[in-house]
Each structure stands twice: as C-alpha cells, then as structure tokens.
mmCIF file of C-alpha atoms in Angstrom:
data_model
loop_
_atom_site.group_PDB
_atom_site.id
_atom_site.type_symbol
_atom_site.label_atom_id
_atom_site.label_comp_id
_atom_site.label_asym_id
_atom_site.label_seq_id
_atom_site.Cartn_x
_atom_site.Cartn_y
_atom_site.Cartn_z
ATOM 1 C CA UNK A 1 131.976 47.131 35.525
ATOM 2 C CA UNK A 2 134.124 49.725 34.019
ATOM 3 C CA UNK A 3 133.804 53.411 33.488
ATOM 4 C CA UNK A 4 134.916 56.258 31.096
ATOM 5 C CA UNK A 5 135.428 59.670 32.473
ATOM 6 C CA UNK A 6 135.714 62.985 30.400
ATOM 7 C CA UNK A 7 139.543 63.109 30.596
ATOM 8 C CA UNK A 8 140.101 59.665 29.138
ATOM 9 C CA UNK A 9 140.524 57.605 32.276
ATOM 10 C CA UNK A 10 139.211 54.071 31.820
ATOM 11 C CA UNK A 11 139.040 51.985 34.886
ATOM 12 C CA UNK A 12 137.597 48.485 35.215
ATOM 13 C CA UNK A 13 136.728 46.458 38.351
ATOM 14 C CA UNK A 14 137.110 43.216 36.399
ATOM 15 C CA UNK A 15 139.622 41.131 38.279
ATOM 16 C CA UNK A 16 140.337 44.163 40.512
ATOM 17 C CA UNK A 17 142.536 45.946 37.946
ATOM 18 C CA UNK A 18 142.525 49.344 36.266
ATOM 19 C CA UNK A 19 143.702 48.321 32.802
ATOM 20 C CA UNK A 20 144.793 51.697 31.244
ATOM 21 C CA UNK A 21 144.595 55.458 30.798
ATOM 22 C CA UNK A 22 143.827 56.780 27.318
ATOM 23 C CA UNK A 23 146.426 59.367 26.282
ATOM 24 C CA UNK A 24 144.119 61.806 24.551
ATOM 25 C CA UNK A 25 140.678 60.832 25.787
ATOM 26 C CA UNK A 26 137.970 59.226 23.644
ATOM 27 C CA UNK A 27 136.125 60.729 20.710
ATOM 28 C CA UNK A 28 132.427 61.415 21.465
ATOM 29 C CA UNK A 29 130.491 58.238 22.294
ATOM 30 C CA UNK A 30 126.848 57.945 21.290
ATOM 31 C CA UNK A 31 124.549 57.867 18.202
ATOM 32 C CA UNK A 32 127.283 57.141 15.532
ATOM 33 C CA UNK A 33 129.701 55.332 17.697
ATOM 34 C CA UNK A 34 129.447 52.760 20.561
ATOM 35 C CA UNK A 35 127.838 54.177 23.595
ATOM 36 C CA UNK A 36 129.731 54.557 26.871
ATOM 37 C CA UNK A 37 127.799 51.777 28.401
ATOM 38 C CA UNK A 38 128.674 49.374 25.575
ATOM 39 C CA UNK A 39 132.336 50.523 26.034
ATOM 40 C CA UNK A 40 132.100 49.671 29.625
ATOM 41 C CA UNK A 41 130.576 46.177 28.929
ATOM 42 C CA UNK A 42 133.268 45.541 26.201
ATOM 43 C CA UNK A 43 136.199 46.288 28.472
ATOM 44 C CA UNK A 44 134.739 44.438 31.332
ATOM 45 C CA UNK A 45 134.148 41.219 29.193
ATOM 46 C CA UNK A 46 137.665 41.571 27.562
ATOM 47 C CA UNK A 47 139.461 41.999 30.777
ATOM 48 C CA UNK A 48 137.730 39.175 32.523
ATOM 49 C CA UNK A 49 137.954 36.656 29.658
ATOM 50 C CA UNK A 50 141.500 37.676 28.398
ATOM 51 C CA UNK A 51 141.001 36.359 24.850
ATOM 52 C CA UNK A 52 144.143 35.804 22.790
ATOM 53 C CA UNK A 53 142.522 36.753 19.423
ATOM 54 C CA UNK A 54 139.523 39.039 18.829
ATOM 55 C CA UNK A 55 137.725 39.466 15.513
ATOM 56 C CA UNK A 56 135.689 42.586 15.194
ATOM 57 C CA UNK A 57 133.126 43.407 12.518
ATOM 58 C CA UNK A 58 133.393 47.068 12.107
ATOM 59 C CA UNK A 59 136.280 49.314 13.460
ATOM 60 C CA UNK A 60 136.483 52.505 15.575
ATOM 61 C CA UNK A 61 136.687 53.346 19.208
ATOM 62 C CA UNK A 62 135.952 49.858 20.311
ATOM 63 C CA UNK A 63 139.053 48.589 18.268
ATOM 64 C CA UNK A 64 141.268 50.993 20.241
ATOM 65 C CA UNK A 65 139.740 50.065 23.593
ATOM 66 C CA UNK A 66 140.141 46.366 22.825
ATOM 67 C CA UNK A 67 143.673 47.011 21.733
ATOM 68 C CA UNK A 68 144.405 48.641 25.115
ATOM 69 C CA UNK A 69 142.963 45.573 26.914
ATOM 70 C CA UNK A 70 144.776 43.073 24.828
ATOM 71 C CA UNK A 71 148.176 44.720 25.415
ATOM 72 C CA UNK A 72 147.920 43.502 29.055
ATOM 73 C CA UNK A 73 148.293 39.860 27.996
ATOM 74 C CA UNK A 74 149.831 40.028 24.449
ATOM 75 C CA UNK A 75 146.592 39.405 22.546
ATOM 76 C CA UNK A 76 145.583 40.867 19.157
ATOM 77 C CA UNK A 77 142.666 42.570 17.632
ATOM 78 C CA UNK A 78 141.665 42.093 13.986
ATOM 79 C CA UNK A 79 138.991 44.511 12.846
ATOM 80 C CA UNK A 80 137.091 44.343 9.489
ATOM 81 C CA UNK A 81 136.249 47.703 7.921
ATOM 82 C CA UNK A 82 134.620 48.177 4.469
ATOM 83 C CA UNK A 83 135.103 52.063 4.318
ATOM 84 C CA UNK A 84 138.817 52.929 3.713
ATOM 85 C CA UNK A 85 138.394 56.313 5.400
ATOM 86 C CA UNK A 86 137.240 54.730 8.620
ATOM 87 C CA UNK A 87 139.890 51.993 8.451
ATOM 88 C CA UNK A 88 142.512 54.839 8.237
ATOM 89 C CA UNK A 89 140.903 56.796 11.029
ATOM 90 C CA UNK A 90 140.957 53.737 13.354
ATOM 91 C CA UNK A 91 144.695 53.148 12.457
ATOM 92 C CA UNK A 92 145.319 56.805 13.261
ATOM 93 C CA UNK A 93 143.552 56.552 16.689
ATOM 94 C CA UNK A 94 145.641 53.519 17.357
ATOM 95 C CA UNK A 95 148.854 55.340 16.747
ATOM 96 C CA UNK A 96 147.740 58.269 18.842
ATOM 97 C CA UNK A 97 146.964 56.044 21.815
ATOM 98 C CA UNK A 98 150.159 53.976 21.331
ATOM 99 C CA UNK A 99 148.309 50.771 20.592
ATOM 100 C CA UNK A 100 150.325 48.466 18.348
ATOM 101 C CA UNK A 101 148.335 45.160 18.688
ATOM 102 C CA UNK A 102 145.613 46.076 16.205
ATOM 103 C CA UNK A 103 145.228 45.015 12.648
ATOM 104 C CA UNK A 104 142.576 46.793 10.644
ATOM 105 C CA UNK A 105 141.729 44.911 7.572
ATOM 106 C CA UNK A 106 140.362 46.653 4.499
ATOM 107 C CA UNK A 107 137.294 44.425 3.699
ATOM 108 C CA UNK A 108 134.880 45.831 1.162
ATOM 109 C CA UNK A 109 131.475 44.218 1.075
ATOM 110 C CA UNK A 110 131.120 41.276 -1.122
ATOM 111 C CA UNK A 111 128.556 38.569 -1.798
ATOM 112 C CA UNK A 112 128.652 35.425 0.437
ATOM 113 C CA UNK A 113 126.558 32.444 0.119
ATOM 114 C CA UNK A 114 125.310 30.980 3.401
ATOM 115 C CA UNK A 115 122.781 28.202 3.447
ATOM 116 C CA UNK A 116 121.710 28.970 0.010
ATOM 117 C CA UNK A 117 121.052 32.621 0.728
ATOM 118 C CA UNK A 118 123.146 35.607 -0.562
ATOM 119 C CA UNK A 119 124.597 38.183 1.956
ATOM 120 C CA UNK A 120 126.631 41.327 1.296
ATOM 121 C CA UNK A 121 129.253 41.228 4.018
ATOM 122 C CA UNK A 122 132.959 41.900 4.489
ATOM 123 C CA UNK A 123 135.618 40.397 2.261
ATOM 124 C CA UNK A 124 137.270 37.804 4.579
ATOM 125 C CA UNK A 125 140.061 36.669 2.222
ATOM 126 C CA UNK A 126 142.684 38.583 4.355
ATOM 127 C CA UNK A 127 141.401 37.406 7.709
ATOM 128 C CA UNK A 128 144.090 35.243 9.487
ATOM 129 C CA UNK A 129 143.188 31.534 9.547
ATOM 130 C CA UNK A 130 143.567 31.333 13.433
ATOM 131 C CA UNK A 131 141.145 30.400 16.216
ATOM 132 C CA UNK A 132 139.207 33.511 17.613
ATOM 133 C CA UNK A 133 138.091 33.571 21.176
ATOM 134 C CA UNK A 134 135.996 36.785 21.178
ATOM 135 C CA UNK A 135 133.779 38.052 18.312
ATOM 136 C CA UNK A 136 132.488 41.737 18.500
ATOM 137 C CA UNK A 137 129.714 42.559 16.081
ATOM 138 C CA UNK A 138 129.191 46.140 15.503
ATOM 139 C CA UNK A 139 128.963 46.235 11.618
ATOM 140 C CA UNK A 140 128.243 46.392 8.816
ATOM 141 C CA UNK A 141 125.674 49.293 9.130
ATOM 142 C CA UNK A 142 122.062 48.382 8.858
ATOM 143 C CA UNK A 143 121.617 50.460 5.572
ATOM 144 C CA UNK A 144 123.886 47.850 3.799
ATOM 145 C CA UNK A 145 121.063 45.272 3.927
ATOM 146 C CA UNK A 146 118.545 43.372 5.947
ATOM 147 C CA UNK A 147 119.991 41.445 8.803
ATOM 148 C CA UNK A 148 123.415 42.845 7.818
ATOM 149 C CA UNK A 149 125.247 41.440 10.810
ATOM 150 C CA UNK A 150 124.125 37.830 10.601
ATOM 151 C CA UNK A 151 127.051 36.326 8.629
ATOM 152 C CA UNK A 152 129.529 36.935 11.363
ATOM 153 C CA UNK A 153 128.794 33.645 13.315
ATOM 154 C CA UNK A 154 128.023 31.277 10.364
ATOM 155 C CA UNK A 155 131.195 32.382 8.543
ATOM 156 C CA UNK A 156 133.530 32.083 11.579
ATOM 157 C CA UNK A 157 131.812 29.258 13.605
ATOM 158 C CA UNK A 158 134.595 26.836 12.559
ATOM 159 C CA UNK A 159 137.380 29.266 13.577
ATOM 160 C CA UNK A 160 136.350 29.702 17.194
ATOM 161 C CA UNK A 161 138.353 28.666 20.188
ATOM 162 C CA UNK A 162 137.042 26.091 22.776
ATOM 163 C CA UNK A 163 135.192 28.745 24.915
ATOM 164 C CA UNK A 164 134.194 31.584 22.635
ATOM 165 C CA UNK A 165 131.996 34.541 23.180
ATOM 166 C CA UNK A 166 130.252 36.948 20.942
ATOM 167 C CA UNK A 167 129.117 40.508 21.883
ATOM 168 C CA UNK A 168 126.535 42.234 19.677
ATOM 169 C CA UNK A 169 125.842 45.938 19.821
ATOM 170 C CA UNK A 170 122.534 47.664 18.828
ATOM 171 C CA UNK A 171 120.723 44.479 20.031
ATOM 172 C CA UNK A 172 117.365 46.386 20.760
ATOM 173 C CA UNK A 173 116.849 46.888 16.870
ATOM 174 C CA UNK A 174 114.473 44.613 15.120
ATOM 175 C CA UNK A 175 117.047 43.355 12.720
ATOM 176 C CA UNK A 176 119.549 42.483 15.553
ATOM 177 C CA UNK A 177 116.789 40.738 17.472
ATOM 178 C CA UNK A 178 115.911 38.553 14.388
ATOM 179 C CA UNK A 179 119.685 37.876 13.937
ATOM 180 C CA UNK A 180 119.982 36.686 17.436
ATOM 181 C CA UNK A 181 116.936 34.308 17.055
ATOM 182 C CA UNK A 182 118.693 32.783 13.893
ATOM 183 C CA UNK A 183 121.988 32.389 15.767
ATOM 184 C CA UNK A 184 120.161 30.739 18.710
ATOM 185 C CA UNK A 185 118.448 28.257 16.317
ATOM 186 C CA UNK A 186 121.524 27.394 14.262
ATOM 187 C CA UNK A 187 124.077 27.409 17.065
ATOM 188 C CA UNK A 188 122.271 25.991 20.118
ATOM 189 C CA UNK A 189 125.671 25.391 21.930
ATOM 190 C CA UNK A 190 125.727 29.220 22.681
ATOM 191 C CA UNK A 191 124.029 30.688 25.771
ATOM 192 C CA UNK A 192 122.558 34.184 25.404
ATOM 193 C CA UNK A 193 122.443 37.022 27.870
ATOM 194 C CA UNK A 194 120.950 40.442 27.203
ATOM 195 C CA UNK A 195 122.418 43.571 28.649
ATOM 196 C CA UNK A 196 120.405 46.853 29.152
ATOM 197 C CA UNK A 197 122.653 49.369 27.388
ATOM 198 C CA UNK A 198 121.453 52.388 25.693
ATOM 199 C CA UNK A 199 121.155 50.696 22.335
ATOM 200 C CA UNK A 200 120.981 47.069 23.736
ATOM 201 C CA UNK A 201 123.757 44.383 23.763
ATOM 202 C CA UNK A 202 123.770 40.655 23.624
ATOM 203 C CA UNK A 203 126.463 38.345 24.919
ATOM 204 C CA UNK A 204 126.649 34.734 23.653
ATOM 205 C CA UNK A 205 128.969 32.294 25.191
ATOM 206 C CA UNK A 206 129.836 28.668 24.722
ATOM 207 C CA UNK A 207 132.104 26.211 26.235
ATOM 208 C CA UNK A 208 133.354 26.082 29.912
ATOM 209 C CA UNK A 209 134.406 29.797 30.258
ATOM 210 C CA UNK A 210 130.892 31.215 29.846
#
C-alpha cells in the first residue's frame, strides 16, 4: 500500500519502489475529490499492474497521480472531463507537477444509446482508438443522472487489453452498487473485489493479470 503525507511525499510499497515526490504537494483530499485512501489504492494498483494506457472518467488529482506513475514506464493517461474549468485546472496541475504524459479530453455530456437505453455521458469522439489496460471511474457526478457512471464499461469493453482492470470510486453509494451489479451481469469475465475506503472502492479485473 502507498501513503501521502502533508508535504507531498508519495511512497508506495508496490514492487518495493517509491515512485515519486510531488513538487507542490496535493490539493486537499476528501469530500469533493478522491480520498487519500482511494489515492493510495490507485497508485498501488497502477504501480503493480504497470498499464500502458489508462482511460479515466473524470479528471483531477487522480489524473496527476496516475501521470506520475505512468512516467515510470512511459505509459499515458487519457482523462475525460465535461466541465472546461476542471479540465483546465487538471492541465495546470499537470504542468505544476512536471507531468507530461497526460491528455485531458474536453468531453461534454451527450446522449449515448446502450442496449436500447439512453444515457448522458461523455462525448467519446476524441478518445484515441487504442487498447486500454486500466479504466478509472470517478465521473460523471451523480447529479448528472441515475447510474451516471454505468456507460464506461459497455462503451469501452471492446477497447480493452488482454488483462484489463477497472477501479470505481464512491462504490458505497446506492447508484454505484447498482452499477456494479449490472456490470457483473453483463461482463461475467470480470472478477470483483471490494476495498474498504472512506467512500468505498471496487476493483474489477479480467484475464491472466488479475
């Protein structure tokens, strides 16, 4: 497991390495951002799995942390953000911390039809058509609609690498619990593991590297 201290040091025991030290420390973690325990889990999973391409629903502190991790093995993070001000803020954080392997994609919410149902989710027209090893789901916000984060897996199931994983934040909420149940029913190849973080987290893995 990894840990964040008040001065921006971020250390991980994954593979026995200490990945990076943040230049200016982290913005406050908690209610309106990922929690420190989810940040620990995110960095631990990333550094142990070493994905080449990460696709993130939502952007922010997690994007910068992932970018730091991915620099260790020349990976890249693509983050979808529907609010231009938050997309720009994430880009500014990336510059401040010297992280260059991040692409924040301006992705306003639009209607997608999945299984005959309509969903308001990110515009994916500018998402690179590559294989993704790691999906991080921390958006869109719950207020955008019921089961707002469900579309991530069905929309990108055919763009996943051979041993993909998905990490979902806020997994203790009723909507996220319902989303996980739908994913489990529709994608039985994934195995599910719950983590007891402040807001709950679910890790779903498939293939040989689970």
